[in-house]
Amino acid sequence: MQPVIEIRNAVKRYGEGDAAIYALAGVNLNINPGEYVAIMGPSGSGKSTLMNMMGALDSMTSGEYLLDGIEIGKLNEDALSIVRGIKIGFIFQSFNLIPRTTAIANVELPLAYQGIKSKERRERALKALEIVGLSDRIGHEPTELSGGQQQRVAVARALVTRPSLLLADEPTGALDSKSTQDLLNLFDQINQAGRTVVVITHEDEVAKRAKRVVRMRDGKIISDEINRGSAA
C-alpha cells in the first residue's frame, strides 16, 4: 500500500549557525490511505509547520515529502497549485468562506478553478452539501449560517474535489461545544467512508476521536501511537 503521505527526515530551519531555529528537526512520518490521524503539540512544537508542509503550502530546508507518490519538492509553483487543488481538501479554523456568496457557490469554487463545467460543478456541490447535512441551506450566505454550519460548508468545499487527503487545521477552534461534536461526528463518517483525515489540534477532545495520535515537541515527533480508545 502506497502511503498518502511520506515524509523523510524533514528539516525546516530559519537562520544559520548558532542563531538557527529548527521548526522541524528531522521528522519522519508515513500516513496510509484511510487513516484518521491527529497531530498534537504545544505552541512552537512544529505542528503548524508540519501542516503547512503536508499541505504543500511551505517547503522544507532539507528532506523529502511525497504526496500520493508525487515528490512535492520537485514541483514548480504552477504544478504545486494543481496538486493542492486535486489532492488536498483544506479545512481552516476561520472557515475562509467568501462573504455575500451562497453556500453552493462557495462549494463549487474549487471546481471552477479546475475548469469543471457548470452542470457537473452543481451536481458535485449538491452531493457534498448533502454529505454534510446542508441540502436545505444551499442558497444561504455565510452571514445567514451559524458557525457550525459555516464550518460544514467548508468541509463540503474540501470534499468536492474528491481529494486523497482531508487536512484540517484547528477546525473546532471557533466552534461551540455542540458544533464541535457535530463536526467530529462528520469527520468520523468521512473517515469511515474511506477518506484519509489529518487533524492538527491542541485539544484532547478532538484528538481522542482519531485512530492515531502523533505528538510533537521542539520540532520532533515524540510519540506516534494507535488510539485504542478512539470513538471513530
Short mmCIF file of C-alpha atoms in Angstrom, two decimals:
data_model
loop_
_atom_site.label_atom_id
_atom_site.label_comp_id
_atom_site.label_asym_id
_atom_site.label_seq_id
_atom_site.Cartn_x
_atom_site.Cartn_y
_atom_site.Cartn_z
CA MET A 1 0.00 0.00 0.00
CA GLN A 2 1.45 3.34 -1.05
CA PRO A 3 1.18 5.95 1.71
CA VAL A 4 -0.79 9.10 1.05
CA ILE A 5 1.93 10.96 2.96
CA GLU A 6 5.63 10.04 3.11
CA ILE A 7 7.86 12.48 4.98
CA ARG A 8 11.54 11.61 5.21
CA ASN A 9 13.95 13.43 7.51
CA ALA A 10 12.16 16.76 7.11
CA VAL A 11 14.07 19.78 8.38
CA LYS A 12 12.79 23.35 8.44
CA ARG A 13 15.44 25.81 9.60
CA TYR A 14 15.30 29.56 10.00
CA GLY A 15 18.65 31.35 10.18
CA GLU A 16 22.16 29.97 10.14
CA GLY A 17 24.84 28.84 12.58
CA ASP A 18 24.34 29.40 16.30
CA ALA A 19 21.29 31.58 15.59
CA ALA A 20 19.48 28.85 13.65
CA ILE A 21 16.00 27.89 14.82
CA TYR A 22 14.61 24.49 13.82
CA ALA A 23 10.84 24.39 13.34
CA LEU A 24 11.24 20.80 12.15
CA ALA A 25 14.28 18.83 13.26
CA GLY A 26 14.31 15.59 11.29
CA VAL A 27 10.67 14.45 11.06
CA ASN A 28 9.77 11.08 9.58
CA LEU A 29 6.09 10.26 9.10
CA ASN A 30 4.02 7.94 6.91
CA ILE A 31 0.22 8.13 6.72
CA ASN A 32 -1.62 5.42 4.81
CA PRO A 33 -4.88 5.68 2.85
CA GLY A 34 -7.92 5.65 5.10
CA GLU A 35 -6.13 6.64 8.30
CA TYR A 36 -7.52 9.22 10.74
CA VAL A 37 -4.58 10.96 12.40
CA ALA A 38 -4.43 13.76 14.96
CA ILE A 39 -1.19 15.74 15.22
CA MET A 40 -0.80 17.44 18.59
CA GLY A 41 1.69 19.63 20.36
CA PRO A 42 2.06 22.89 22.26
CA SER A 43 2.71 26.24 20.59
CA GLY A 44 6.14 26.12 18.97
CA SER A 45 6.17 22.32 18.71
CA GLY A 46 6.31 22.34 14.91
CA LYS A 47 2.80 21.02 14.23
CA SER A 48 1.74 24.09 12.23
CA THR A 49 4.94 23.97 10.20
CA LEU A 50 4.33 20.29 9.52
CA MET A 51 0.75 21.06 8.48
CA ASN A 52 1.94 23.73 6.04
CA MET A 53 4.41 21.28 4.56
CA MET A 54 1.84 18.47 4.24
CA GLY A 55 -0.49 20.95 2.54
CA ALA A 56 2.27 21.92 0.09
CA LEU A 57 1.96 25.49 1.38
CA ASP A 58 5.59 25.68 2.52
CA SER A 59 8.84 23.97 1.60
CA MET A 60 11.40 22.28 3.82
CA THR A 61 15.05 23.17 4.19
CA SER A 62 16.02 19.55 3.58
CA GLY A 63 14.35 16.17 3.37
CA GLU A 64 11.66 14.67 1.14
CA TYR A 65 7.89 14.84 1.01
CA LEU A 66 5.83 12.57 -1.23
CA LEU A 67 2.07 13.09 -1.55
CA ASP A 68 0.37 10.11 -3.23
CA GLY A 69 3.79 9.19 -4.60
CA ILE A 70 4.46 12.67 -6.03
CA GLU A 71 7.71 14.26 -4.80
CA ILE A 72 6.49 17.72 -3.84
CA GLY A 73 9.93 19.33 -3.64
CA LYS A 74 10.49 18.81 -7.39
CA LEU A 75 7.35 20.69 -8.50
CA ASN A 76 7.20 24.31 -9.63
CA GLU A 77 4.55 26.67 -8.25
CA ASP A 78 2.07 26.00 -11.05
CA ALA A 79 2.33 22.24 -10.58
CA LEU A 80 2.07 22.67 -6.80
CA SER A 81 -1.13 24.64 -7.21
CA ILE A 82 -2.64 21.87 -9.33
CA VAL A 83 -1.62 19.18 -6.84
CA ARG A 84 -3.06 21.16 -3.91
CA GLY A 85 -6.31 21.65 -5.77
CA ILE A 86 -6.74 17.99 -6.68
CA LYS A 87 -5.07 16.03 -3.88
CA ILE A 88 -5.79 18.05 -0.72
CA GLY A 89 -9.00 19.29 0.86
CA PHE A 90 -8.26 22.07 3.37
CA ILE A 91 -10.38 22.98 6.40
CA PHE A 92 -9.35 26.01 8.48
CA GLN A 93 -10.35 27.35 11.88
CA SER A 94 -11.65 30.58 10.33
CA PHE A 95 -13.81 28.80 7.66
CA ASN A 96 -12.43 31.04 4.83
CA LEU A 97 -15.77 31.27 3.06
CA ILE A 98 -16.40 34.03 0.54
CA PRO A 99 -18.89 36.56 2.00
CA ARG A 100 -22.07 37.53 0.13
CA THR A 101 -21.78 34.24 -1.77
CA THR A 102 -24.15 31.32 -1.35
CA ALA A 103 -23.14 28.05 0.25
CA ILE A 104 -23.37 26.18 -3.03
CA ALA A 105 -21.30 28.80 -4.86
CA ASN A 106 -18.62 28.56 -2.15
CA VAL A 107 -18.52 24.78 -2.56
CA GLU A 108 -18.41 24.97 -6.36
CA LEU A 109 -15.45 27.36 -6.39
CA PRO A 110 -12.57 24.80 -6.34
CA LEU A 111 -14.17 23.00 -9.27
CA ALA A 112 -14.43 26.26 -11.21
CA TYR A 113 -10.68 26.72 -10.76
CA GLN A 114 -10.21 23.24 -12.22
CA GLY A 115 -12.29 24.12 -15.29
CA ILE A 116 -15.12 21.71 -14.47
CA LYS A 117 -18.27 22.55 -16.43
CA SER A 118 -21.16 24.18 -14.59
CA LYS A 119 -23.55 21.20 -14.68
CA GLU A 120 -21.02 18.83 -13.10
CA ARG A 121 -19.94 21.53 -10.62
CA ARG A 122 -23.52 21.93 -9.43
CA GLU A 123 -24.11 18.18 -9.14
CA ARG A 124 -20.91 17.58 -7.16
CA ALA A 125 -21.51 20.59 -4.90
CA LEU A 126 -25.07 19.43 -4.14
CA LYS A 127 -23.75 15.97 -3.25
CA ALA A 128 -21.05 17.42 -0.99
CA LEU A 129 -23.58 19.62 0.83
CA GLU A 130 -25.84 16.59 1.22
CA ILE A 131 -22.96 14.67 2.85
CA VAL A 132 -22.51 17.42 5.46
CA GLY A 133 -26.25 17.73 6.07
CA LEU A 134 -26.84 21.14 4.49
CA SER A 135 -29.05 20.34 1.50
CA ASP A 136 -31.59 22.82 2.86
CA ARG A 137 -29.08 25.68 3.13
CA ILE A 138 -27.60 25.78 -0.37
CA GLY A 139 -28.84 29.31 -1.08
CA HIS A 140 -27.76 30.80 2.26
CA GLU A 141 -24.79 33.16 2.54
CA PRO A 142 -22.23 32.78 5.38
CA THR A 143 -23.83 35.52 7.49
CA GLU A 144 -27.10 33.56 7.40
CA LEU A 145 -25.44 30.43 8.79
CA SER A 146 -24.25 29.51 12.29
CA GLY A 147 -20.55 28.91 12.94
CA GLY A 148 -21.08 25.17 12.84
CA GLN A 149 -22.97 25.40 9.55
CA GLN A 150 -20.25 27.59 8.06
CA GLN A 151 -17.63 25.02 9.01
CA ARG A 152 -19.74 22.27 7.41
CA VAL A 153 -19.87 24.32 4.20
CA ALA A 154 -16.07 24.49 4.43
CA VAL A 155 -15.95 20.70 4.82
CA ALA A 156 -18.19 20.29 1.76
CA ARG A 157 -15.88 22.59 -0.21
CA ALA A 158 -12.91 20.45 0.88
CA LEU A 159 -14.65 17.23 -0.17
CA VAL A 160 -15.98 18.39 -3.53
CA THR A 161 -12.67 17.84 -5.36
CA ARG A 162 -12.56 14.22 -4.11
CA PRO A 163 -9.11 14.70 -2.57
CA SER A 164 -6.73 12.00 -1.36
CA LEU A 165 -6.24 13.88 1.90
CA LEU A 166 -8.53 15.93 4.12
CA LEU A 167 -6.29 18.29 6.11
CA ALA A 168 -7.91 20.21 8.98
CA ASP A 169 -6.07 22.93 10.92
CA GLU A 170 -7.62 23.52 14.37
CA PRO A 171 -11.06 23.03 12.79
CA THR A 172 -13.03 23.32 16.06
CA GLY A 173 -11.25 26.40 17.40
CA ALA A 174 -14.10 28.80 16.54
CA LEU A 175 -16.98 26.43 17.41
CA ASP A 176 -19.13 25.93 20.48
CA SER A 177 -19.30 22.51 22.15
CA LYS A 178 -22.35 21.24 20.22
CA SER A 179 -20.98 22.36 16.86
CA THR A 180 -17.64 20.74 17.79
CA GLN A 181 -19.34 17.39 18.44
CA ASP A 182 -21.32 17.69 15.20
CA LEU A 183 -18.13 18.36 13.23
CA LEU A 184 -16.25 15.49 14.88
CA ASN A 185 -19.15 13.14 14.11
CA LEU A 186 -18.91 14.29 10.50
CA PHE A 187 -15.16 13.57 10.42
CA ASP A 188 -15.90 10.08 11.78
CA GLN A 189 -18.36 9.49 8.94
CA ILE A 190 -15.99 10.85 6.29
CA ASN A 191 -13.19 8.62 7.54
CA GLN A 192 -15.43 5.57 7.78
CA ALA A 193 -16.28 6.15 4.11
CA GLY A 194 -12.57 5.68 3.33
CA ARG A 195 -11.17 9.22 3.27
CA THR A 196 -7.77 9.94 4.83
CA VAL A 197 -8.19 12.59 7.55
CA VAL A 198 -5.39 14.52 9.29
CA VAL A 199 -6.33 16.98 12.02
CA ILE A 200 -3.91 19.47 13.57
CA THR A 201 -5.13 20.24 17.08
CA HIS A 202 -4.15 21.08 20.64
CA GLU A 203 -7.46 19.79 22.03
CA ASP A 204 -7.61 16.34 23.65
CA GLU A 205 -11.33 16.17 22.89
CA VAL A 206 -10.56 16.37 19.17
CA ALA A 207 -7.55 14.04 19.24
CA LYS A 208 -9.36 11.25 21.07
CA ARG A 209 -11.67 10.82 18.05
CA ALA A 210 -8.72 9.99 15.79
CA LYS A 211 -7.44 6.45 15.34
CA ARG A 212 -3.80 7.51 15.63
CA VAL A 213 -2.23 10.34 17.62
CA VAL A 214 1.15 11.89 16.74
CA ARG A 215 2.64 14.20 19.36
CA MET A 216 5.32 16.80 18.65
CA ARG A 217 7.71 18.86 20.72
CA ASP A 218 10.63 21.08 19.69
CA GLY A 219 10.28 20.20 16.03
CA LYS A 220 10.35 16.44 16.58
CA ILE A 221 7.82 13.63 16.84
CA ILE A 222 7.99 12.38 20.43
CA SER A 223 5.25 9.76 20.17
CA ASP A 224 3.17 8.08 17.47
CA GLU A 225 0.52 5.75 18.86
CA ILE A 226 -2.65 3.95 17.85
CA ASN A 227 -5.54 5.41 19.81
CA ARG A 228 -7.12 2.33 21.38
CA GLY A 229 -9.92 4.41 22.87
CA SER A 230 -10.86 6.08 19.58
CA ALA A 231 -14.52 6.81 19.14
CA ALA A 232 -14.13 6.67 15.36
#
